[in-house]
CSV table of N, CA and C in Angstrom, one decimal:
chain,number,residue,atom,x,y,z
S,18,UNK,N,24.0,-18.1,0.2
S,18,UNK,CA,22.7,-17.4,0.4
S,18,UNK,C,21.6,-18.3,-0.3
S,19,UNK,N,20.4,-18.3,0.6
S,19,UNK,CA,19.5,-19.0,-0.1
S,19,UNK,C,18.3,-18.1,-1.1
S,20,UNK,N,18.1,-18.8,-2.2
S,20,UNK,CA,17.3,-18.7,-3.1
S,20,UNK,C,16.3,-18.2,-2.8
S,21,UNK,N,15.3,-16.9,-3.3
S,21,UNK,CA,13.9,-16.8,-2.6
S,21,UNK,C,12.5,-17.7,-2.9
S,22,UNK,N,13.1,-18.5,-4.0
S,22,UNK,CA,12.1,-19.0,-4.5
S,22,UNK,C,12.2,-20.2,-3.5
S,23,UNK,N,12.9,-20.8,-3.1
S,23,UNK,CA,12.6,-21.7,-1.4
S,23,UNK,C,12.1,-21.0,-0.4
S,24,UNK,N,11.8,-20.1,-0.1
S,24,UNK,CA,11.3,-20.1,1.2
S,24,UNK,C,9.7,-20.0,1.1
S,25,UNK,N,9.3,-20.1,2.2
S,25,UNK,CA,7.8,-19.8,1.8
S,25,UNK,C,7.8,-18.5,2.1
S,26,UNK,N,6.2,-18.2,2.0
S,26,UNK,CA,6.1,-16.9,1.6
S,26,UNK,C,5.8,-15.5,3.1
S,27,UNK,N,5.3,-16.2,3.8
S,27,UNK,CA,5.8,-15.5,5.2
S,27,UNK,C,7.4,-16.0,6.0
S,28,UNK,N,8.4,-16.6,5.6
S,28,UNK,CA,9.3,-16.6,5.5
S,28,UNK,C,10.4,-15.5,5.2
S,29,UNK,N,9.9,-15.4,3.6
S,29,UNK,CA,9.9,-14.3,2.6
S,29,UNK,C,9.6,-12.7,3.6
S,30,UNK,N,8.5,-12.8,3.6
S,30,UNK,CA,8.0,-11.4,4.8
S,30,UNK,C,9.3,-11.9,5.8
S,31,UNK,N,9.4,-12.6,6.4
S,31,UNK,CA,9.9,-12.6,8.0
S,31,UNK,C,11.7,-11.8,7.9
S,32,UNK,N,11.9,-12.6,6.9
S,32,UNK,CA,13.7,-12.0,6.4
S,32,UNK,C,13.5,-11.0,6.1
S,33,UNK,N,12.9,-10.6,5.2
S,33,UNK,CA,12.7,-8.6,4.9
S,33,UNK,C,12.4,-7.8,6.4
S,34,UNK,N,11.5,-8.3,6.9
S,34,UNK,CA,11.3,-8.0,8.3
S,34,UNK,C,12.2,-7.4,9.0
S,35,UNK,N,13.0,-8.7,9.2
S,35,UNK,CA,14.6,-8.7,9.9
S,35,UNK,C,15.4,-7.3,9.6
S,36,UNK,N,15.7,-7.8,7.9
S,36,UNK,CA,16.4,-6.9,6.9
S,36,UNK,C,16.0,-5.4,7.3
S,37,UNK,N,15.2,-4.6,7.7
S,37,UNK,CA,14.4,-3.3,7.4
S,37,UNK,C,14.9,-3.2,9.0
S,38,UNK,N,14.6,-4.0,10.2
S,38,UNK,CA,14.6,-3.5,11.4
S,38,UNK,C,16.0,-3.6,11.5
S,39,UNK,N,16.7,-4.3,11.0
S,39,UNK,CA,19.0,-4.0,11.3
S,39,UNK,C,18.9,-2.6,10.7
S,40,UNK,N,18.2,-2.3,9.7
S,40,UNK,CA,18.3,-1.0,9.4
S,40,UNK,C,17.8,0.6,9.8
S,41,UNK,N,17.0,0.1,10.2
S,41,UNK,CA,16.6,0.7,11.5
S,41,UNK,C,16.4,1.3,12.6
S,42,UNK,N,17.5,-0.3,12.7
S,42,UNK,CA,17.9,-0.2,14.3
S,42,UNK,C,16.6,0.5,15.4
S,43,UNK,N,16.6,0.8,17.0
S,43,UNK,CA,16.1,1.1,18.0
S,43,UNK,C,15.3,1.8,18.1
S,44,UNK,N,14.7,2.5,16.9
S,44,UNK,CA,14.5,3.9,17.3
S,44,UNK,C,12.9,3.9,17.8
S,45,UNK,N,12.9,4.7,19.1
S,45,UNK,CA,11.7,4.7,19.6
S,45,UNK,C,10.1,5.1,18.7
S,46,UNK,N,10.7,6.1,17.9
S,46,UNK,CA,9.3,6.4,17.4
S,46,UNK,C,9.1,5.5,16.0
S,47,UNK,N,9.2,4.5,15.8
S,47,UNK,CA,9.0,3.5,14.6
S,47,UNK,C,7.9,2.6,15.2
S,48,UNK,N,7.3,2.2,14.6
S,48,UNK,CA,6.1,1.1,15.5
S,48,UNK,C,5.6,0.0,14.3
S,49,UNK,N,5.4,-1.2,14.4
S,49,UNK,CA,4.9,-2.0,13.5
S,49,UNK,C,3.5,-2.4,13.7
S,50,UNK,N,3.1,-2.3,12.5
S,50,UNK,CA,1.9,-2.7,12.1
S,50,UNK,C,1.3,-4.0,11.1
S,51,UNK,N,0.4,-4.7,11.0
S,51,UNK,CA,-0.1,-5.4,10.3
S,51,UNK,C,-1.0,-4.8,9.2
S,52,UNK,N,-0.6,-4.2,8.0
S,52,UNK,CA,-1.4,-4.0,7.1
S,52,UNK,C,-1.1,-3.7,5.3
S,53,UNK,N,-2.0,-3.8,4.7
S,53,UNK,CA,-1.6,-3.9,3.3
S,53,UNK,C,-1.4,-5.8,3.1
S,54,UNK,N,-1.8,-6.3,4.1
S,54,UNK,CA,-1.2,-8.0,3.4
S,54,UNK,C,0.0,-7.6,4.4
S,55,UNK,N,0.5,-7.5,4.8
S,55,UNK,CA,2.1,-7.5,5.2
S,55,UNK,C,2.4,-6.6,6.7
S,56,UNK,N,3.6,-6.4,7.0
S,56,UNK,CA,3.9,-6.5,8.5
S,56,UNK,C,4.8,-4.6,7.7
S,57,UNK,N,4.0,-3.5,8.4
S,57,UNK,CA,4.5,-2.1,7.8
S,57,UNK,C,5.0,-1.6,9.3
S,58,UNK,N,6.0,-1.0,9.1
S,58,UNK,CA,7.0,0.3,9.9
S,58,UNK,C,6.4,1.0,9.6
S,59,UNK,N,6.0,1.9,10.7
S,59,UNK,CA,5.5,3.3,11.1
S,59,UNK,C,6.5,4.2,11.9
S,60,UNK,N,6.7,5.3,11.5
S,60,UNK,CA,7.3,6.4,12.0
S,60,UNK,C,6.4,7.2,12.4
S,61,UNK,N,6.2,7.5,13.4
S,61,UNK,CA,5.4,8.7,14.3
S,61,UNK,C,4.0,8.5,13.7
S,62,UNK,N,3.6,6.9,13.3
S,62,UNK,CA,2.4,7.0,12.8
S,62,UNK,C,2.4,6.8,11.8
S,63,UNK,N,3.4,7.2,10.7
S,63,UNK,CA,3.4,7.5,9.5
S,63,UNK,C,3.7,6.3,8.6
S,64,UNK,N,3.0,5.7,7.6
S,64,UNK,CA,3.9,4.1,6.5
S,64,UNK,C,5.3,4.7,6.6
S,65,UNK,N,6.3,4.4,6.5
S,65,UNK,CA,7.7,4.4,6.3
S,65,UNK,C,7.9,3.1,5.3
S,66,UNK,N,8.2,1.9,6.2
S,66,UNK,CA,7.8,0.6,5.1
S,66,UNK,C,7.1,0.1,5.4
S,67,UNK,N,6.5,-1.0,4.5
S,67,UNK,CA,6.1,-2.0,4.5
S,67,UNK,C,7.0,-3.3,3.4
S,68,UNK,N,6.5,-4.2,4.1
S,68,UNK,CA,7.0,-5.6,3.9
S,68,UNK,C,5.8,-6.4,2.9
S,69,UNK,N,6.1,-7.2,1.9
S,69,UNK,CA,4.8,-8.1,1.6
S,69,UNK,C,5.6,-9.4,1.5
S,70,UNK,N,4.4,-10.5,1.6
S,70,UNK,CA,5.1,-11.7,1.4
S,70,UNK,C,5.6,-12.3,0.2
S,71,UNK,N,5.2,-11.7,-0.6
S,71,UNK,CA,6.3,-11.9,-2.2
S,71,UNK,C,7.5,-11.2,-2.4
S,72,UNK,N,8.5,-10.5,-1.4
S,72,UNK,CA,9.8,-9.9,-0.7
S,72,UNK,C,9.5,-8.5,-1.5
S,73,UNK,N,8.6,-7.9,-1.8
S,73,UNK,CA,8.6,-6.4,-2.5
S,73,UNK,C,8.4,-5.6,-1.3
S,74,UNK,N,8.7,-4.2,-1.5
S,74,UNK,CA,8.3,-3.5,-0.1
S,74,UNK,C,7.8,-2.8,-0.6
S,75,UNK,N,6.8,-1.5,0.5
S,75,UNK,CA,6.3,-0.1,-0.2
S,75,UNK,C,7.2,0.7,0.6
S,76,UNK,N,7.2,1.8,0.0
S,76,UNK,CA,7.8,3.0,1.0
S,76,UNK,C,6.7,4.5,0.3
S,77,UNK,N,7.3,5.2,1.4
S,77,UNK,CA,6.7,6.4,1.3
S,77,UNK,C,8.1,7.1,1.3
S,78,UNK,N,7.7,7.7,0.0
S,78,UNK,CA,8.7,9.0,-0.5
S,78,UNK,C,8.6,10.1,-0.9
S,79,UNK,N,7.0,10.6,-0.5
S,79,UNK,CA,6.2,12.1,-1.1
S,79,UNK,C,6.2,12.6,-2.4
S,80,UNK,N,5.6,13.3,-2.0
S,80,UNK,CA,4.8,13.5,-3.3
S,80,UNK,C,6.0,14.1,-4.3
S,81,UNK,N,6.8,15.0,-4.1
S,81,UNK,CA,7.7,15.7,-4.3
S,81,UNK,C,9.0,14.6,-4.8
S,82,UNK,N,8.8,14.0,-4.4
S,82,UNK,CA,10.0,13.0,-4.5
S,82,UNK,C,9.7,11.4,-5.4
S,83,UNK,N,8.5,11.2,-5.8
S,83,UNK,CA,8.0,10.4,-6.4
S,83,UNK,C,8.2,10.3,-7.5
S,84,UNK,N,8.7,11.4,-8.7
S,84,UNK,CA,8.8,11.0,-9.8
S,84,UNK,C,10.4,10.3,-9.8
S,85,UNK,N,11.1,11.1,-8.8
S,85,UNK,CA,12.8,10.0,-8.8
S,85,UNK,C,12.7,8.8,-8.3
S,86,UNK,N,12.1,8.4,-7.5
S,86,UNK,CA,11.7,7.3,-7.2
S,86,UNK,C,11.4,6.4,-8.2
S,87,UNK,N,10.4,6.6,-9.1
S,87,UNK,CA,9.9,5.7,-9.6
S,87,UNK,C,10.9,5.6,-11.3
S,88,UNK,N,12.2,6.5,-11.2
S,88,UNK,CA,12.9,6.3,-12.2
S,88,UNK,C,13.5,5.5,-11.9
S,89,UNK,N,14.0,4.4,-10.1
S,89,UNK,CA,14.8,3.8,-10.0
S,89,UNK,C,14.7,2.4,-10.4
S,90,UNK,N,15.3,1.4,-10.5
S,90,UNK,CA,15.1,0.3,-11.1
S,90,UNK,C,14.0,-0.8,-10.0
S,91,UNK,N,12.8,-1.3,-10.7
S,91,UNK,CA,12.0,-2.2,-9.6
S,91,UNK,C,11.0,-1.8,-8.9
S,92,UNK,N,11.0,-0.2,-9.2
S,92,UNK,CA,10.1,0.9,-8.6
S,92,UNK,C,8.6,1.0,-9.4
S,93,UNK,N,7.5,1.2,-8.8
S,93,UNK,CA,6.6,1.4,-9.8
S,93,UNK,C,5.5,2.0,-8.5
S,94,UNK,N,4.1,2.9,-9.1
S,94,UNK,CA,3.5,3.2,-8.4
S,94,UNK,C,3.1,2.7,-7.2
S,95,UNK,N,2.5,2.9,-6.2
S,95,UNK,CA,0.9,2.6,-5.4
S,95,UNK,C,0.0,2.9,-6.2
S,96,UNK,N,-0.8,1.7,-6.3
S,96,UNK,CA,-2.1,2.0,-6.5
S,96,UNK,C,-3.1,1.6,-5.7
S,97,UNK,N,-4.0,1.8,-5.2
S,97,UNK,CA,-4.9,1.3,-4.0
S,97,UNK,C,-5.9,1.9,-4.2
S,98,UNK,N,-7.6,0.3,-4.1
S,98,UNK,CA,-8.3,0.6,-4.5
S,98,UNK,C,-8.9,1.4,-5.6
S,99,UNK,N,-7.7,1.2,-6.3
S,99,UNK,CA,-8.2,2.1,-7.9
S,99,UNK,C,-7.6,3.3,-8.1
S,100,UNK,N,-7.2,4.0,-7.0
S,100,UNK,CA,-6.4,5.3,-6.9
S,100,UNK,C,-5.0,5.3,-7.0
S,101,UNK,N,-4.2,6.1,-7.8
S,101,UNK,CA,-2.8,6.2,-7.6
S,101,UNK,C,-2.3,7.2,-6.4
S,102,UNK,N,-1.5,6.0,-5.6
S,102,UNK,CA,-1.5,6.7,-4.3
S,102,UNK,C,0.4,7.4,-4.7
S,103,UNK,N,0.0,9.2,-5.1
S,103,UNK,CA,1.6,9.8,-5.1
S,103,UNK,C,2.1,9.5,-3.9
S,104,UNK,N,3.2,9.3,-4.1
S,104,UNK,CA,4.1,9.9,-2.8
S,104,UNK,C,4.2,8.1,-2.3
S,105,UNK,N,3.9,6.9,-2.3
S,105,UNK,CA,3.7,5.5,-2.3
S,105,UNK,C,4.3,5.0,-3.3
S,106,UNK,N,5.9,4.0,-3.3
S,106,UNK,CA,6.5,3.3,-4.4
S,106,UNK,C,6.4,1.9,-4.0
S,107,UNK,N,6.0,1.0,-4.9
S,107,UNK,CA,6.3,-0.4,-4.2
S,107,UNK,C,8.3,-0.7,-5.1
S,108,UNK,N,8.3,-1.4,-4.5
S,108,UNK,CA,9.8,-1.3,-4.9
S,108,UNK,C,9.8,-3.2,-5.2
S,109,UNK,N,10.6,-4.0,-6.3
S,109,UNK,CA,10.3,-5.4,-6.6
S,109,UNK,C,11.5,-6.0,-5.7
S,110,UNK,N,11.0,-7.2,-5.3
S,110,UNK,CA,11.8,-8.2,-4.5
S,110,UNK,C,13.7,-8.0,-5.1
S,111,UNK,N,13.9,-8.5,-6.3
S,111,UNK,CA,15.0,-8.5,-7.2
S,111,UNK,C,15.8,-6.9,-6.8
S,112,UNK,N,15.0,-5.8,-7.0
S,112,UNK,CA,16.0,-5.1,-6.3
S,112,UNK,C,16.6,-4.4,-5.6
S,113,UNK,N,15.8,-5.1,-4.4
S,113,UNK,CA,16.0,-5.2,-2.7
S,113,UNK,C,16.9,-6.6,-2.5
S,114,UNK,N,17.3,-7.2,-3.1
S,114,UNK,CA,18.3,-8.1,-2.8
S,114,UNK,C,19.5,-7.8,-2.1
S,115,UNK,N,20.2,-6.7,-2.7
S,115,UNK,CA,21.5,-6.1,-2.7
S,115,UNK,C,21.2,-5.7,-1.0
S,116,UNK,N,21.8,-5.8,-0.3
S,116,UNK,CA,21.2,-5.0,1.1
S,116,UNK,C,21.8,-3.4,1.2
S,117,UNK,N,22.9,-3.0,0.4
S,117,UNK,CA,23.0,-1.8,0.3
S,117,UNK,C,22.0,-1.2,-0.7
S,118,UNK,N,21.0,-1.5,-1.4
S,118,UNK,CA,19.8,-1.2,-2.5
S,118,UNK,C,19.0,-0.7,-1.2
S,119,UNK,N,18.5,-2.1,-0.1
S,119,UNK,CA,17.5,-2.0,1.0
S,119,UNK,C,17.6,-0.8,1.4
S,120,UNK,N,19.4,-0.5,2.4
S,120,UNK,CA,19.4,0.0,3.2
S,120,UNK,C,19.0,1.7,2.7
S,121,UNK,N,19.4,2.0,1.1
S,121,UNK,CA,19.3,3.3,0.6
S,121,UNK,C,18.0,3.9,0.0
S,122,UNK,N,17.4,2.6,-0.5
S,122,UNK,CA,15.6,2.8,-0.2
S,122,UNK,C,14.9,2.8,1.4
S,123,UNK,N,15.3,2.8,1.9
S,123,UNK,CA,15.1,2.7,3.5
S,123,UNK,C,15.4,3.8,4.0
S,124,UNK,N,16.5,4.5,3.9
S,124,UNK,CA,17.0,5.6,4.1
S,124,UNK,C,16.2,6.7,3.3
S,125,UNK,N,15.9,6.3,1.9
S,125,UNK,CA,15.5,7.4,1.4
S,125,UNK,C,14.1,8.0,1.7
S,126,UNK,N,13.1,6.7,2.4
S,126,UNK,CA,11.9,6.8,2.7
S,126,UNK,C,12.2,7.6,4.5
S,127,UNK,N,13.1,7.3,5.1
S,127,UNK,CA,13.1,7.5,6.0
S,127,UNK,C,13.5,9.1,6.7
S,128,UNK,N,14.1,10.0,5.6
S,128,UNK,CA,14.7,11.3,5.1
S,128,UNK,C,13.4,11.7,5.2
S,129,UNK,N,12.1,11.0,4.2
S,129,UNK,CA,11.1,12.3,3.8
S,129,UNK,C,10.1,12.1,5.3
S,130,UNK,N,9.7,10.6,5.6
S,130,UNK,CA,8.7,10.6,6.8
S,130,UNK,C,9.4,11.3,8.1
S,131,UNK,N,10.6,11.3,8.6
S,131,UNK,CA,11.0,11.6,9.4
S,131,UNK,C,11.1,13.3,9.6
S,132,UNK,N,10.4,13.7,8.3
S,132,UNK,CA,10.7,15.5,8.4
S,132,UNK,C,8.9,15.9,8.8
S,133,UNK,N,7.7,14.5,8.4
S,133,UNK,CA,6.5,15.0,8.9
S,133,UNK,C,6.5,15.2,10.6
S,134,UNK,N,5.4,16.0,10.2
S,134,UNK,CA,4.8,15.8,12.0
S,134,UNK,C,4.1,15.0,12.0
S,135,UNK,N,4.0,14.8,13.6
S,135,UNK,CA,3.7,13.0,13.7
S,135,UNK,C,1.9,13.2,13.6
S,136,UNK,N,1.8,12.0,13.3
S,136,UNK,CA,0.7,11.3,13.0
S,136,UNK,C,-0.3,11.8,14.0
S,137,UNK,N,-2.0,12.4,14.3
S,137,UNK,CA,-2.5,12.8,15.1
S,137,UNK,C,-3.7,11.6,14.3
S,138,UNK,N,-3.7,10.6,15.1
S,138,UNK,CA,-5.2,10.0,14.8
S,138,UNK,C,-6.3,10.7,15.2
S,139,UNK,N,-6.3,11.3,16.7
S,139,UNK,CA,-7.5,12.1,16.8
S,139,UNK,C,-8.0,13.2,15.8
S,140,UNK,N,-7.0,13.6,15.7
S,140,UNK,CA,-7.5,14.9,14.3
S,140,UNK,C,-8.2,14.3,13.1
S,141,UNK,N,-7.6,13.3,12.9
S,141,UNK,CA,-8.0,12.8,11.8
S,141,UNK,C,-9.3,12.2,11.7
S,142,UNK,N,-9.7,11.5,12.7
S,142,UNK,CA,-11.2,11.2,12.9
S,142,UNK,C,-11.9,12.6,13.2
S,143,UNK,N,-11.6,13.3,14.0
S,143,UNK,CA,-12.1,14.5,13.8
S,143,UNK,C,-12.4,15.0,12.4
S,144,UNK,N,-11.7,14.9,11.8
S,144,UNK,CA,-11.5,15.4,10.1
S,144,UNK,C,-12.6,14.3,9.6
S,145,UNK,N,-12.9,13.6,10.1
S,145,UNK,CA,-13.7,12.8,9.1
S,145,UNK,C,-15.4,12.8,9.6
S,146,UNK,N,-15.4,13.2,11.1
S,146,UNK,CA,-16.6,13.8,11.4
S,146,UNK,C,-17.0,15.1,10.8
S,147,UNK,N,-16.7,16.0,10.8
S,147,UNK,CA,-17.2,17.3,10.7
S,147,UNK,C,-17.7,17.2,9.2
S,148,UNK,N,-18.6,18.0,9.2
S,148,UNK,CA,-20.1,18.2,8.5
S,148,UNK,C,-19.0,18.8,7.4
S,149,UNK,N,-18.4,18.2,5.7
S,149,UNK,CA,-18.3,18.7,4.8
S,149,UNK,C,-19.2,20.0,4.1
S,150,UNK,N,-20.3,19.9,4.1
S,150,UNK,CA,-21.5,20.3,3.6
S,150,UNK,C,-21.2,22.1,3.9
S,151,UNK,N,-21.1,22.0,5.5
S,151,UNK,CA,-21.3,23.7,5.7
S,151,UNK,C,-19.7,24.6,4.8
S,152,UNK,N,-18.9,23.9,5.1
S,152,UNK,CA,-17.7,24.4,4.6
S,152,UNK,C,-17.7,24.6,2.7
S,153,UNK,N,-18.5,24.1,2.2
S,153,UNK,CA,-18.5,24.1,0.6
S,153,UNK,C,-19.7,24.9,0.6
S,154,UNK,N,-20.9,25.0,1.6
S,154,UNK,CA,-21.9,25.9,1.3
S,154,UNK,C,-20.8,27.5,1.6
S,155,UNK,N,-19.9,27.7,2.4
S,155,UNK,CA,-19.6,28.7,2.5
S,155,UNK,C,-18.4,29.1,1.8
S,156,UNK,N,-18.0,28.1,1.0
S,156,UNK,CA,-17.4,28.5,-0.3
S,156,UNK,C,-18.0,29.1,-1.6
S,157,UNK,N,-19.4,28.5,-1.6
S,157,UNK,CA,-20.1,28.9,-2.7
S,157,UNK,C,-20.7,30.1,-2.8
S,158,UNK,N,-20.8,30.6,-1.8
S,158,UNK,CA,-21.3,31.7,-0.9
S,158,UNK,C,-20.8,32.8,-1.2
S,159,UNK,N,-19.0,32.8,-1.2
S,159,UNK,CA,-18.6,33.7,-1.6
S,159,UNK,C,-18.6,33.6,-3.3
S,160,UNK,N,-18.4,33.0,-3.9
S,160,UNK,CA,-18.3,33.1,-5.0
S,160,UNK,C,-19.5,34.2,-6.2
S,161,UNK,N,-18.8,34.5,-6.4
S,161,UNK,CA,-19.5,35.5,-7.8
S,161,UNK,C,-21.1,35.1,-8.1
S,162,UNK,N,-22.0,35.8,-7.7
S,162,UNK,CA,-23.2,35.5,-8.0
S,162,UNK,C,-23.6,34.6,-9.2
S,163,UNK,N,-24.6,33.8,-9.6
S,163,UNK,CA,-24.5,33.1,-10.8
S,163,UNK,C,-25.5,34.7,-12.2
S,164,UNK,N,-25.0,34.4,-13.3
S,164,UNK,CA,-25.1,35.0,-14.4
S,164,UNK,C,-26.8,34.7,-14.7
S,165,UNK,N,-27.8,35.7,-15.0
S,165,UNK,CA,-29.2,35.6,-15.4
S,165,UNK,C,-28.7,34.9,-16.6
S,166,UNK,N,-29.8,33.9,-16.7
S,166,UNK,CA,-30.0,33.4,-17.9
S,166,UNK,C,-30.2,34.2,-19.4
S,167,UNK,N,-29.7,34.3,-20.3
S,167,UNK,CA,-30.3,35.4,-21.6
S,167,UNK,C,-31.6,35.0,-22.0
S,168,UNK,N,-32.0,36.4,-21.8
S,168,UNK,CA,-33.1,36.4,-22.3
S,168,UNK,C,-33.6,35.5,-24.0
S,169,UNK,N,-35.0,34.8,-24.1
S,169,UNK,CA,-34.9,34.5,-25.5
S,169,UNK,C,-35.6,35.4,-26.2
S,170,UNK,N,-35.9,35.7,-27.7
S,170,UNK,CA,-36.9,36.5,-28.2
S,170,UNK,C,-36.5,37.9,-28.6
């Protein structure tokens, strides 16, 4: 087996690549994408994995399921843009070596996205149009009148 520190580093991405899709295998609703720096598996839309070119991957393992995750060895948050993204583990090259490591992080990511419903881009842009404003004005609305100031004097 060759060393990782020989190959270059989209090389690096291209064997993980490989590695994730034998695991995989056929399945129609998986789709690849270019993002994060790296080449990510989509399930119905959804991150499933991603690949980077320093051999680490991310997975999505919800929110619910994030604190076991990140007890496993190599495991550590998402963070993006400054935010900790729950439910996002990047997992370190070293312990994705093992291909039975790969295939059970792969699996395990693949258990929780495979129980979402699929991905609706249109809603979601929709979701990103609609006027926040009236929905919080009519939260406030209900809420408990505000309290007179006390009197001084």
């Amino acid at each position: 087996e060759m060393p990782v520190m020989s190959m270059t580093s989209n090389e690096t991405m291209t064997y993980l690549a490989e590695r994730v899709r034998e695991i995989i295998g056929r399945d129609p609703r998986v789709s690849e994408k270019t993002m994060f720096g790296g080449l990510t598996f989509l399930f119905d839309g959804h991150i499933l994995v991603g690949t980077k070119k320093d051999g680490r991957i991310l997975l999505s393992v919800g929110k619910a399921n994030n604190d076991a995750a990140l007890a496993r060895p190599g495991a550590t948050q998402m963070v993006h843009g400054g935010r900790v993204m729950t439910g996002f583990v990047w997992v370190e090259a070293d312990a994705i070596e093992d291909d039975d490591d790969l295939r059970d992080w792969v699996q395990t990511a693949y258990r929780w996205v495979s129980q979402m419903p699929p991905d609706d881009p249109k809603r979601k842009a929709a979701a990103r149009k609609a006027p926040a404003a009236k929905s919080s004005a009519r939260a406030t609305a209900k809420r408990a009148p505000a309290k007179a100031a006390p009197r001084r004097g």
